[in-house]
Short mmCIF file of C-alpha atoms in Angstrom, two decimals:
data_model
loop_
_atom_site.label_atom_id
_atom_site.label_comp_id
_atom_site.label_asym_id
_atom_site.label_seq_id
_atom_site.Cartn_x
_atom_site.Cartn_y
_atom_site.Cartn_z
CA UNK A 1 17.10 63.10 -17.64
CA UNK A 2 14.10 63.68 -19.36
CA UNK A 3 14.13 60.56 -20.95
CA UNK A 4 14.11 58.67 -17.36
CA UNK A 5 11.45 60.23 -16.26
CA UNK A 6 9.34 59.28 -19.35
CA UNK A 7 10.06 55.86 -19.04
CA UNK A 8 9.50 55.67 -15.42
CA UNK A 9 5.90 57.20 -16.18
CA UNK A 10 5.39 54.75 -19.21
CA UNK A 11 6.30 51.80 -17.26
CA UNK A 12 4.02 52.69 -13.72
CA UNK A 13 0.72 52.12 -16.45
CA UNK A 14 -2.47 50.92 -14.97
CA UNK A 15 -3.15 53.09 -12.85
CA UNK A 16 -6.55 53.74 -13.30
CA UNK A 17 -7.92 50.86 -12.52
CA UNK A 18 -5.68 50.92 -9.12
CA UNK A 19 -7.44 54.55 -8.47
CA UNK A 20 -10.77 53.47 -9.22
CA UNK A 21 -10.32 50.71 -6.73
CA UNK A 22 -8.65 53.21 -4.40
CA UNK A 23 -11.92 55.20 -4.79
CA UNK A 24 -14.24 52.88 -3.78
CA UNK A 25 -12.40 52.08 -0.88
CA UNK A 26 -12.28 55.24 0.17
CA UNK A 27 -16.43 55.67 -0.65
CA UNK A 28 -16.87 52.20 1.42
CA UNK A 29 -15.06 53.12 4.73
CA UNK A 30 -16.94 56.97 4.66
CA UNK A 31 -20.36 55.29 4.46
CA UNK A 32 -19.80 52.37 7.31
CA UNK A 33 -17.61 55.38 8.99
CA UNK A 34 -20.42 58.34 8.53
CA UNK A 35 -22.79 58.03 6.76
CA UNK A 36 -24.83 54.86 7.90
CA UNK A 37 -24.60 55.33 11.97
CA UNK A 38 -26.18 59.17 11.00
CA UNK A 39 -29.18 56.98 9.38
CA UNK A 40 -28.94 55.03 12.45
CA UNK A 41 -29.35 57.76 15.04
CA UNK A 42 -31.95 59.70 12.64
CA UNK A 43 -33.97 56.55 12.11
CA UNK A 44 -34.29 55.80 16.35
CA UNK A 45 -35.42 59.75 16.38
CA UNK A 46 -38.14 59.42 14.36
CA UNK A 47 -39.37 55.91 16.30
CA UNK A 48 -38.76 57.99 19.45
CA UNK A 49 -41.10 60.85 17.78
CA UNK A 50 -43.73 58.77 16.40
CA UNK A 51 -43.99 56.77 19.82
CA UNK A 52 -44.60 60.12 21.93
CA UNK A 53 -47.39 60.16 24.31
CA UNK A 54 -49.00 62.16 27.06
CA UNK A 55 -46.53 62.22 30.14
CA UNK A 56 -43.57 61.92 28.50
CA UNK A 57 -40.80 63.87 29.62
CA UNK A 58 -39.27 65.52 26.72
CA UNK A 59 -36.47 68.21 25.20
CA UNK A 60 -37.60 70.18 22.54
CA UNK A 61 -35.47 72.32 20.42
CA UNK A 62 -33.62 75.01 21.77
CA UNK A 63 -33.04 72.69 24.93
CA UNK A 64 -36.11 73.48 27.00
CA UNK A 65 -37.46 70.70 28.96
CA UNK A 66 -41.31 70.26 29.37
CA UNK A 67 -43.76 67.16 29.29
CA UNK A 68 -45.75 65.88 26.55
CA UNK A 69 -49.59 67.04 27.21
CA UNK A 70 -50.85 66.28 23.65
CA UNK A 71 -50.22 64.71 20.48
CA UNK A 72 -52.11 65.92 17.37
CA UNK A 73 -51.45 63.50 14.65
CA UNK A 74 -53.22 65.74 12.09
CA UNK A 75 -51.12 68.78 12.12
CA UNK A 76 -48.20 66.37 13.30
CA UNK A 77 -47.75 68.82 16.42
CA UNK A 78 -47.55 68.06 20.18
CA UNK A 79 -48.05 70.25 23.17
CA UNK A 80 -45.31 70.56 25.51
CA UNK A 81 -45.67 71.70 29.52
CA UNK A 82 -42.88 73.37 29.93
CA UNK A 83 -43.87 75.26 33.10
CA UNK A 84 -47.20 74.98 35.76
CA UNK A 85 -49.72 76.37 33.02
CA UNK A 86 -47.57 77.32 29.72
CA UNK A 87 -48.17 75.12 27.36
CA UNK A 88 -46.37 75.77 24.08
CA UNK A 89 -47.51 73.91 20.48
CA UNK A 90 -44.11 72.50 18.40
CA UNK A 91 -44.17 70.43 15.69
CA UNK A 92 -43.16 66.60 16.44
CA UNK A 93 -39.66 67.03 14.85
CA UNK A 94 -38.47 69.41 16.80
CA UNK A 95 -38.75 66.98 19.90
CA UNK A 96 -35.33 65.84 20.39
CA UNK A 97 -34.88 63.87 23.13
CA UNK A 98 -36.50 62.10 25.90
CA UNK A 99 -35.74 63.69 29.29
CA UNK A 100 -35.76 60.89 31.59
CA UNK A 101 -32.80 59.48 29.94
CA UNK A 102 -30.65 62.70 30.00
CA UNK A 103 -28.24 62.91 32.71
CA UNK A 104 -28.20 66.04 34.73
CA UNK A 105 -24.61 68.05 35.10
CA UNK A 106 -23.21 67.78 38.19
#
């Protein structure tokens, strides 16, 4: 039985060019899959950042929702209204999401 199973494994050969192919398949469907709409959505975040100006309606991290007062290119901050008088300083990545364009629960 032994023998059988030998030449059954001798005569399957090639197989590692069938698993390298197998491979890159398998790399080629996770990057159009995963990887490359991620770089999508990261790239519109940063043109949504570096387009922010005074008056826009905004969600910073942590979900709060204020308006853009200020934009300080040097220190790459921008002041945020989130109440009548509180204005808080965050840095410009950690503006997420434009507010007018979120949809309130119901």
């Amino acid at each position: 039985m032994s023998t059988f199973v030998l030449a059954a494994q001798a005569a399957q050969g090639g197989g590692m060019s069938g698993m390298l192919i197998m491979l890159v398949a398998i790399f080629a469907i996770m990057w159009f899959f995963m990887i490359r709409p991620q770089q999508k959505k990261q790239k519109k975040l940063r043109e949504f950042q570096n387009a922010l100006q005074e008056g826009t309606k905004v969600v910073i991290g942590g979900g709060i929702y204020g308006t853009v007062k200020r934009v300080d290119l040097n220190r790459n901050a921008v002041e945020v209204e989130i109440d009548r008088g509180v204005v808080v300083t965050v840095d410009k990545g950690y503006v997420f999401a434009d507010a007018a364009q979120q949809q309130p629960n119901a």
